Coordinates of C-alpha atoms and ligand atoms in Angstrom, one line a residue:
X1 CA 2.1 -26.9 -7.6
X2 CA 3.8 -24.4 -5.3
X3 CA 2.2 -23.3 -2.0
X4 CA 2.9 -19.6 -1.1
X5 CA 3.0 -19.5 2.7
X6 CA 2.0 -16.0 3.8
X7 CA -0.6 -14.3 6.0
X8 CA -0.5 -11.3 3.7
X9 CA -3.2 -11.2 1.0
X10 CA -1.5 -8.4 -0.7
X11 CA 1.7 -10.4 -1.3
X12 CA -0.3 -13.3 -2.6
X13 CA -2.2 -11.0 -5.0
X14 CA 1.0 -9.6 -6.5
X15 CA 3.0 -12.8 -6.7
X16 CA 0.2 -14.9 -8.1
X17 CA -0.6 -12.4 -10.8
X18 CA 3.1 -12.0 -11.8
X19 CA 3.7 -15.8 -11.8
X20 CA 0.6 -16.5 -13.8
X21 CA 2.0 -14.3 -16.6
X22 CA 4.9 -16.8 -16.7
X23 CA 2.4 -19.7 -16.6
X24 CA 3.2 -20.7 -13.0
X25 CA 0.3 -21.4 -10.7
X26 CA 0.5 -21.1 -6.9
X27 CA -1.9 -21.7 -4.1
X28 CA -2.3 -19.6 -1.0
X29 CA -1.3 -21.3 2.3
X30 CA -2.5 -18.8 5.0
X31 CA -0.2 -19.6 7.9
X32 CA 2.4 -17.8 9.9
X33 CA 5.9 -19.0 10.9
X34 CA 8.5 -17.9 13.4
X35 CA 10.6 -14.9 12.3
X36 CA 13.9 -14.6 14.1
X37 CA 15.5 -11.3 15.1
X38 CA 18.5 -10.8 12.9
X39 CA 20.0 -8.1 10.6
X40 CA 19.2 -9.8 7.3
X41 CA 16.0 -10.9 5.5
X42 CA 17.7 -13.9 4.1
X43 CA 18.5 -15.3 7.6
X44 CA 14.8 -14.9 8.5
X45 CA 13.6 -17.0 5.6
X46 CA 16.4 -19.6 6.0
X47 CA 15.4 -20.1 9.7
X48 CA 11.7 -20.2 8.9
X49 CA 12.3 -22.9 6.3
X50 CA 13.8 -25.2 8.9
X51 CA 10.5 -25.0 10.8
X52 CA 8.2 -25.2 7.7
X53 CA 10.1 -28.2 6.2
X54 CA 8.5 -30.4 8.9
X55 CA 5.0 -28.9 8.5
X56 CA 4.5 -28.6 4.8
X57 CA 4.6 -31.4 2.2
X58 CA 5.6 -30.5 -1.3
X59 CA 7.0 -27.3 -2.8
X60 CA 6.5 -24.0 -1.0
X61 CA 7.5 -20.4 -1.2
X62 CA 7.9 -17.8 1.5
X63 CA 8.6 -14.0 1.3
X64 CA 10.2 -11.8 3.8
X65 CA 10.3 -8.1 2.9
X66 CA 11.3 -4.8 4.4
X67 CA 11.5 -1.1 3.9
X68 CA 15.1 0.2 4.4
X69 CA 15.1 4.0 5.0
X70 CA 18.5 5.7 4.4
X71 CA 18.1 8.4 6.9
X72 CA 17.6 5.8 9.6
X73 CA 20.6 3.7 8.6
X74 CA 18.3 1.1 7.0
X75 CA 15.7 0.9 9.8
X76 CA 13.0 -0.5 9.9
X77 CA 14.4 -3.2 7.5
X78 CA 13.9 -6.6 9.0
X79 CA 11.7 -4.9 11.7
X80 CA 9.3 -3.5 9.2
X81 CA 6.3 -5.6 10.3
X82 CA 6.7 -4.4 13.9
X83 CA 7.2 -0.8 12.9
X84 CA 4.2 -0.9 10.6
X85 CA 2.0 -2.3 13.4
X86 CA 3.2 0.2 16.0
X87 CA 3.7 3.4 14.0
X88 CA 2.1 2.8 10.6
X89 CA 2.7 5.1 7.7
X90 CA 1.7 8.2 9.7
X91 CA 4.2 7.5 12.5
X92 CA 7.0 6.7 10.0
X93 CA 6.3 10.0 8.2
X94 CA 6.5 11.9 11.5
X95 CA 9.9 10.3 12.3
X96 CA 11.2 11.4 8.9
X97 CA 10.3 15.1 9.4
X98 CA 13.3 17.2 8.8
X99 CA 15.5 14.3 7.6
X100 CA 18.4 15.1 5.3
X101 CA 17.2 12.5 2.7
X102 CA 14.0 10.7 2.0
X103 CA 15.7 7.9 0.0
X104 CA 14.6 4.3 0.8
X105 CA 14.7 0.8 -0.6
X106 CA 12.2 -2.0 -0.5
X107 CA 13.7 -5.4 -0.5
X108 CA 12.2 -8.9 -0.8
X109 CA 13.8 -12.2 -0.2
X110 CA 12.0 -15.4 -1.4
X111 CA 12.8 -18.9 -0.3
X112 CA 11.6 -21.7 -2.5
X113 CA 11.7 -25.2 -1.1
X114 CA 11.6 -28.0 -3.7
X115 CA 12.4 -31.6 -3.1
X116 CA 15.2 -31.4 -0.6
X117 CA 16.6 -28.0 -1.7
X118 CA 16.3 -24.4 -0.6
X119 CA 16.8 -21.7 -3.1
X120 CA 16.8 -18.0 -2.3
X121 CA 15.9 -15.1 -4.6
X122 CA 16.3 -11.4 -4.1
X123 CA 14.5 -8.3 -5.4
X124 CA 15.0 -4.6 -4.6
X125 CA 13.3 -1.3 -5.5
X126 CA 14.8 2.1 -4.8
X127 CA 12.7 5.2 -4.2
X128 CA 11.7 7.9 -1.8
X129 CA 9.4 8.3 1.1
X130 CA 6.5 10.6 0.0
X131 CA 5.7 13.8 2.0
X132 CA 2.2 12.5 2.8
X133 CA 0.2 9.3 2.4
X134 CA -1.4 8.9 -1.0
X135 CA -3.5 6.1 -2.6
X136 CA -5.7 3.3 -1.4
X137 CA -4.4 0.2 -3.2
X138 CA -1.8 -2.2 -2.0
X139 CA -0.9 -2.7 1.6
X140 CA 1.6 -1.8 4.3
X141 CA 3.9 1.1 3.5
X142 CA 2.6 1.4 -0.1
X143 CA 0.9 4.8 0.5
X144 CA 4.3 6.4 1.4
X145 CA 6.6 4.8 -1.1
X146 CA 7.3 6.4 -4.5
X147 CA 9.6 4.2 -6.7
X148 CA 12.4 6.0 -8.6
X149 CA 11.1 7.2 -12.0
X150 CA 7.4 7.2 -10.9
X151 CA 5.2 10.1 -9.8
X152 CA 2.7 7.8 -8.0
X153 CA 3.1 6.0 -4.7
X154 CA 2.7 2.2 -4.8
X155 CA -0.8 2.6 -3.3
X156 CA -1.8 4.7 -6.3
X157 CA -0.8 1.9 -8.7
X158 CA -2.7 -1.1 -9.9
X159 CA -1.2 -4.5 -9.2
X160 CA 0.1 -4.6 -12.8
X161 CA 1.7 -1.2 -12.4
X162 CA 3.4 -2.1 -9.1
X163 CA 4.4 -5.5 -10.5
X164 CA 6.3 -3.7 -13.3
X165 CA 8.8 -2.1 -10.9
X166 CA 8.5 -3.5 -7.4
X167 CA 11.0 -5.4 -5.2
X168 CA 8.7 -8.4 -5.0
X169 CA 8.3 -8.5 -8.8
X170 CA 12.1 -8.5 -9.2
X171 CA 12.2 -11.5 -6.9
X172 CA 9.5 -13.2 -8.9
X173 CA 11.5 -12.6 -12.1
X174 CA 14.5 -14.3 -10.5
X175 CA 12.4 -17.2 -9.4
X176 CA 10.9 -17.6 -12.9
X177 CA 14.3 -17.6 -14.4
X178 CA 15.3 -20.4 -12.0
X179 CA 12.2 -22.4 -12.8
X180 CA 12.9 -22.1 -16.5
X181 CA 16.5 -23.5 -16.0
X182 CA 15.1 -26.4 -14.0
X183 CA 12.6 -27.2 -16.7
X184 CA 15.4 -27.3 -19.4
X185 CA 17.7 -29.5 -17.4
Ligands
LIG201 P1 4.0 -12.9 6.1 O1 5.3 -12.8 6.9 O2 2.9 -13.8 6.6 O3 4.3 -13.2 4.6 P2 3.9 -10.0 6.7 O4 2.9 -9.0 6.3 O5 4.1 -10.2 8.2 O6 3.4 -11.4 6.0 P3 6.7 -9.4 6.4 O7 7.1 -10.2 7.6 O8 7.6 -9.6 5.2 O9 5.2 -9.8 5.9 O10 6.6 -7.9 6.9 C1 7.1 -6.9 6.2 C2 6.4 -5.6 6.6 O11 6.7 -4.7 5.5 C3 4.9 -5.6 6.7 O12 4.4 -4.7 7.7 C4 4.4 -5.2 5.4 O13 3.2 -4.6 5.4 C5 5.5 -4.3 4.8 N1 5.7 -4.6 3.4 C6 6.3 -5.7 2.8 N2 6.2 -5.6 1.5 C7 5.6 -4.5 1.2 C8 5.2 -3.9 0.0 O14 5.4 -4.4 -1.1 N3 4.5 -2.7 0.1 C9 4.3 -2.1 1.3 N4 4.6 -2.6 2.5 C10 5.2 -3.8 2.5

């Protein structure tokens, strides 16, 4: 059994649903861990794992994600949590007023700890920042993100719809592929 360590219910909902489709069950471990200031999501999870390794027995999974907005040179990226808390969707839309491009990418990095080993998995989803907030599902920046090829924001999608295209779902797919190879060997 894998424990998914996150304080974010929305992440757990998405990951548990997607993993269940692949026959993998996880449990929610609602606890926070230190997140260092760095320029890469992968460094955040790698440092967090050094702390969690001493605190958690058995296999665990962590997820660090961010919204990288092109017009801001990728900001807020690794600082997404802080920007979401301080500015929210409304403040982010305001900052983008008059920007030359509304392109953005959501990224997720997972770290899986299994006996003695750390494995990292990536997922990304390109899209644009909407002109206004739309939808009431999901969490975080979902009301202002429209993935490429869609007309709806993530917040207008069901978990299943978001899981068909999202950054986090891509990372889950990479994780599932890894678990399959482990099973075979
Ligand atoms: P944990 O660290 O406990 O897992 P968190 O919510 O603090 O939960 P992050 O550190 O990964 O998660 O923060 C990333 C920020 O980006 C946070 O404000 C989220 O709301 C937002 N975010 C991450 N994934 C998102 C998604 O799929 N849709 C919308 N917003 C997202």
